[in-house]
Amino acid sequence: MTTLLHLDASARANSHSRRLSAAFAQAWRTARPEDTYVYRDLVADPVPPIGQAWTELCDYALEHEITDPARLPEGARTEAQQAAWAVVEPLLQELVAADVLLIGTPMYNFSVPASLKAWIDQVTFPKARLDLQVVVASARGGSYVPGAPRYAVDHQERYLRDFFDGHFGVTDVTFVNVEWVNATVDPALANRWDDHQASVRDAFTAVDDLAGKIATRRTPS
């Protein structure tokens, strides 16, 4: 059996990123009904920001060359450190157990939402390595595709790729993006409505195909 860990980070209840990630999850669960599915809504159940005790746990791990998250409790000696471990332990357990990580996230201010960044900060365990595949279902207000005027300020996709590769050695990261979302509300972007609609159609087709391909080839752990 394999495990799909699904995160949502949009502040909007019916956002494009939530609907897109839900479409992937549904296609995956249809293809692999016996597999494990874990869902975490980072807005409805927010992850707290890291604090001093969390940094002490990381320092302990570095000093003692601990690369297995299961050994982190060795460094949780004070009440504050134990409380920090109680927050991060379930998050790490979910991530380490996952074969596929699905992230539904919008672009906020050219990067990721604070809700997702808080989760990232908590699970950034020093020198850990993961064997999983990452799928990011995202939505952006404008267009940030290669060649677009704002491509250079896309700190969402670039940041997530760098994070998973730099911290966990995960290079298998696939993005499916809905572009021009602001065309639905901004009169100045009304001329991009058709582009947005085409992007939505392409994105939902892409996540359905992608879920089927990954479900077919992913080797159970």
Tab-separated table of C-alpha atoms in Angstrom:
chain	number	residue	atom	x	y	z
A	1	MET	CA	0.000	0.000	0.000
A	2	THR	CA	1.010	3.599	-0.561
A	3	THR	CA	0.102	6.761	1.314
A	4	LEU	CA	-1.094	10.053	-0.136
A	5	LEU	CA	-0.651	13.051	2.175
A	6	HIS	CA	-2.861	15.935	1.039
A	7	LEU	CA	-2.374	19.503	2.319
A	8	ASP	CA	-4.501	22.561	1.542
A	9	ALA	CA	-3.294	26.083	2.296
A	10	SER	CA	-5.740	28.501	0.667
A	11	ALA	CA	-7.644	30.970	2.843
A	12	ARG	CA	-10.587	30.658	0.417
A	13	ALA	CA	-13.009	27.818	1.121
A	14	ASN	CA	-13.801	27.247	-2.569
A	15	SER	CA	-10.499	28.276	-4.092
A	16	HIS	CA	-9.100	27.055	-7.373
A	17	SER	CA	-6.160	25.403	-5.609
A	18	ARG	CA	-8.464	23.538	-3.227
A	19	ARG	CA	-10.681	22.311	-6.058
A	20	LEU	CA	-7.657	21.362	-8.133
A	21	SER	CA	-6.006	19.406	-5.323
A	22	ALA	CA	-9.345	17.750	-4.523
A	23	ALA	CA	-9.618	16.616	-8.140
A	24	PHE	CA	-6.183	15.000	-7.955
A	25	ALA	CA	-7.017	13.336	-4.643
A	26	GLN	CA	-10.309	11.997	-5.992
A	27	ALA	CA	-8.653	10.572	-9.109
A	28	TRP	CA	-5.931	9.007	-6.972
A	29	ARG	CA	-8.376	7.444	-4.528
A	30	THR	CA	-10.471	6.090	-7.383
A	31	ALA	CA	-7.387	4.459	-8.911
A	32	ARG	CA	-6.050	3.164	-5.576
A	33	PRO	CA	-9.056	2.693	-3.250
A	34	GLU	CA	-7.152	0.453	-0.821
A	35	ASP	CA	-4.355	2.943	-0.214
A	36	THR	CA	-4.028	5.301	2.742
A	37	TYR	CA	-5.236	8.876	2.353
A	38	VAL	CA	-4.340	11.552	4.930
A	39	TYR	CA	-5.748	15.069	4.706
A	40	ARG	CA	-4.640	18.183	6.588
A	41	ASP	CA	-6.245	21.602	6.149
A	42	LEU	CA	-3.567	24.103	7.161
A	43	VAL	CA	-6.126	26.903	7.462
A	44	ALA	CA	-8.883	25.144	9.399
A	45	ASP	CA	-6.259	23.467	11.597
A	46	PRO	CA	-3.306	25.881	11.471
A	47	VAL	CA	0.212	24.834	12.351
A	48	PRO	CA	1.787	27.205	14.882
A	49	PRO	CA	5.003	29.046	14.046
A	50	ILE	CA	8.240	27.603	15.343
A	51	GLY	CA	9.740	28.995	18.534
A	52	GLN	CA	12.918	28.871	20.588
A	53	ALA	CA	12.304	25.305	21.787
A	54	TRP	CA	11.998	24.068	18.205
A	55	THR	CA	15.384	25.594	17.348
A	56	GLU	CA	16.860	23.831	20.386
A	57	LEU	CA	15.589	20.489	19.108
A	58	CYS	CA	17.198	21.154	15.729
A	59	ASP	CA	20.456	22.194	17.392
A	60	TYR	CA	20.426	18.947	19.370
A	61	ALA	CA	19.877	16.941	16.202
A	62	LEU	CA	22.786	18.663	14.460
A	63	GLU	CA	25.131	18.333	17.439
A	64	HIS	CA	24.390	14.618	17.807
A	65	GLU	CA	24.269	13.922	14.045
A	66	ILE	CA	20.690	12.651	14.241
A	67	THR	CA	19.130	12.133	10.826
A	68	ASP	CA	16.181	9.988	11.928
A	69	PRO	CA	13.235	12.120	13.155
A	70	ALA	CA	12.222	9.276	15.476
A	71	ARG	CA	15.244	10.096	17.631
A	72	LEU	CA	14.315	13.734	18.152
A	73	PRO	CA	12.544	13.078	21.488
A	74	GLU	CA	16.002	12.434	22.968
A	75	GLY	CA	16.522	16.184	22.888
A	76	ALA	CA	13.112	17.094	24.314
A	77	ARG	CA	14.157	17.569	27.925
A	78	THR	CA	12.472	20.773	29.057
A	79	GLU	CA	8.720	21.332	29.132
A	80	ALA	CA	9.032	23.809	26.271
A	81	GLN	CA	11.011	21.323	24.173
A	82	GLN	CA	8.495	18.588	24.890
A	83	ALA	CA	5.669	20.902	23.860
A	84	ALA	CA	7.525	21.736	20.636
A	85	TRP	CA	7.997	18.044	19.935
A	86	ALA	CA	4.298	17.387	20.539
A	87	VAL	CA	3.528	19.849	17.718
A	88	VAL	CA	6.059	18.604	15.204
A	89	GLU	CA	5.812	14.842	15.849
A	90	PRO	CA	2.468	14.205	14.059
A	91	LEU	CA	3.516	16.437	11.167
A	92	LEU	CA	6.785	14.567	10.711
A	93	GLN	CA	5.083	11.191	11.061
A	94	GLU	CA	2.640	12.076	8.293
A	95	LEU	CA	5.393	13.339	6.022
A	96	VAL	CA	7.804	10.461	6.576
A	97	ALA	CA	5.014	7.925	5.967
A	98	ALA	CA	3.919	9.552	2.705
A	99	ASP	CA	4.749	8.167	-0.719
A	100	VAL	CA	3.067	11.076	-2.501
A	101	LEU	CA	2.655	14.579	-1.067
A	102	LEU	CA	-0.115	16.673	-2.618
A	103	ILE	CA	-0.108	20.406	-1.827
A	104	GLY	CA	-2.989	22.667	-2.799
A	105	THR	CA	-1.744	26.225	-2.518
A	106	PRO	CA	-2.359	29.663	-3.979
A	107	MET	CA	0.376	32.170	-4.712
A	108	TYR	CA	0.196	34.987	-2.160
A	109	ASN	CA	2.418	38.010	-2.717
A	110	PHE	CA	4.588	36.102	-5.212
A	111	SER	CA	5.220	33.220	-2.779
A	112	VAL	CA	3.400	30.703	-0.546
A	113	PRO	CA	0.774	31.433	2.144
A	114	ALA	CA	1.846	31.787	5.757
A	115	SER	CA	-0.211	28.667	6.562
A	116	LEU	CA	1.994	26.548	4.296
A	117	LYS	CA	5.196	28.280	5.374
A	118	ALA	CA	4.417	27.448	9.032
A	119	TRP	CA	4.090	23.755	8.117
A	120	ILE	CA	7.337	23.897	6.150
A	121	ASP	CA	9.181	25.478	9.064
A	122	GLN	CA	7.942	22.799	11.460
A	123	VAL	CA	8.929	19.804	9.296
A	124	THR	CA	12.336	21.093	8.227
A	125	PHE	CA	14.263	18.484	10.134
A	126	PRO	CA	18.061	18.870	9.733
A	127	LYS	CA	19.692	16.566	7.195
A	128	ALA	CA	16.657	14.298	6.809
A	129	ARG	CA	16.053	12.658	3.449
A	130	LEU	CA	12.692	11.593	2.068
A	131	ASP	CA	11.658	9.180	-0.670
A	132	LEU	CA	8.454	10.622	-2.052
A	133	GLN	CA	6.881	12.399	-4.974
A	134	VAL	CA	5.448	15.908	-4.651
A	135	VAL	CA	2.514	17.326	-6.607
A	136	VAL	CA	1.635	21.006	-6.207
A	137	ALA	CA	-1.813	22.146	-7.360
A	138	SER	CA	-1.594	25.914	-7.399
A	139	ALA	CA	-3.496	29.016	-8.415
A	140	ARG	CA	-2.048	32.433	-9.251
A	141	GLY	CA	-3.699	35.787	-9.814
A	142	GLY	CA	-1.782	36.532	-12.991
A	143	SER	CA	0.469	34.562	-15.293
A	144	TYR	CA	3.937	33.446	-14.224
A	145	VAL	CA	4.749	31.021	-17.014
A	146	PRO	CA	8.201	31.169	-18.640
A	147	GLY	CA	8.361	34.212	-20.893
A	148	ALA	CA	5.607	36.114	-19.062
A	149	PRO	CA	6.525	39.589	-17.759
A	150	ARG	CA	6.184	38.422	-14.147
A	151	TYR	CA	7.984	35.106	-14.544
A	152	ALA	CA	11.031	36.498	-12.720
A	153	VAL	CA	9.042	37.224	-9.549
A	154	ASP	CA	7.556	33.754	-9.213
A	155	HIS	CA	8.892	32.849	-5.757
A	156	GLN	CA	6.237	30.183	-5.252
A	157	GLU	CA	7.306	27.402	-7.577
A	158	ARG	CA	11.009	28.184	-7.330
A	159	TYR	CA	10.873	28.274	-3.535
A	160	LEU	CA	9.025	24.965	-3.186
A	161	ARG	CA	11.366	23.202	-5.606
A	162	ASP	CA	14.397	24.543	-3.736
A	163	PHE	CA	12.907	23.585	-0.375
A	164	PHE	CA	12.154	19.961	-1.218
A	165	ASP	CA	15.432	19.447	-3.056
A	166	GLY	CA	17.633	21.396	-0.644
A	167	HIS	CA	16.241	19.986	2.602
A	168	PHE	CA	14.978	16.520	1.704
A	169	GLY	CA	16.696	15.607	-1.560
A	170	VAL	CA	13.341	15.355	-3.343
A	171	THR	CA	13.586	16.401	-6.984
A	172	ASP	CA	10.386	14.772	-8.259
A	173	VAL	CA	8.141	17.834	-7.867
A	174	THR	CA	5.354	18.474	-10.393
A	175	PHE	CA	3.345	21.694	-10.609
A	176	VAL	CA	-0.104	22.110	-12.112
A	177	ASN	CA	-1.082	25.784	-12.134
A	178	VAL	CA	-4.272	27.711	-12.752
A	179	GLU	CA	-3.273	31.124	-14.116
A	180	TRP	CA	-5.078	34.475	-14.374
A	181	VAL	CA	-7.398	33.855	-11.395
A	182	ASN	CA	-7.737	37.602	-10.816
A	183	ALA	CA	-9.490	37.886	-14.167
A	184	THR	CA	-12.591	36.677	-12.313
A	185	VAL	CA	-12.684	39.796	-10.099
A	186	ASP	CA	-10.413	42.503	-11.553
A	187	PRO	CA	-11.977	44.578	-14.378
A	188	ALA	CA	-8.473	45.465	-15.556
A	189	LEU	CA	-7.909	41.782	-16.381
A	190	ALA	CA	-11.252	41.186	-18.094
A	191	ASN	CA	-9.429	40.641	-21.370
A	192	ARG	CA	-7.708	37.620	-19.770
A	193	TRP	CA	-10.949	35.809	-18.963
A	194	ASP	CA	-10.622	33.389	-21.860
A	195	ASP	CA	-6.993	32.712	-20.944
A	196	HIS	CA	-8.067	31.955	-17.385
A	197	GLN	CA	-10.833	29.613	-18.485
A	198	ALA	CA	-8.447	27.767	-20.780
A	199	SER	CA	-5.947	27.471	-17.921
A	200	VAL	CA	-8.627	26.003	-15.644
A	201	ARG	CA	-9.619	23.405	-18.239
A	202	ASP	CA	-6.008	22.458	-18.897
A	203	ALA	CA	-5.188	22.226	-15.186
A	204	PHE	CA	-8.081	19.917	-14.310
A	205	THR	CA	-7.282	17.691	-17.256
A	206	ALA	CA	-3.635	17.643	-16.201
A	207	VAL	CA	-4.268	16.655	-12.563
A	208	ASP	CA	-6.605	13.864	-13.616
A	209	ASP	CA	-4.015	12.479	-16.031
A	210	LEU	CA	-1.183	12.978	-13.545
A	211	ALA	CA	-3.005	11.180	-10.736
A	212	GLY	CA	-3.644	8.232	-12.998
A	213	LYS	CA	-0.028	8.040	-14.142
A	214	ILE	CA	1.424	8.301	-10.636
A	215	ALA	CA	-1.072	5.815	-9.231
A	216	THR	CA	-0.136	3.332	-11.938
A	217	ARG	CA	3.621	3.562	-11.594
A	218	ARG	CA	4.113	4.313	-7.895
A	219	THR	CA	5.654	1.290	-6.157
A	220	PRO	CA	4.068	0.517	-2.785
A	221	SER	CA	6.334	1.061	0.202
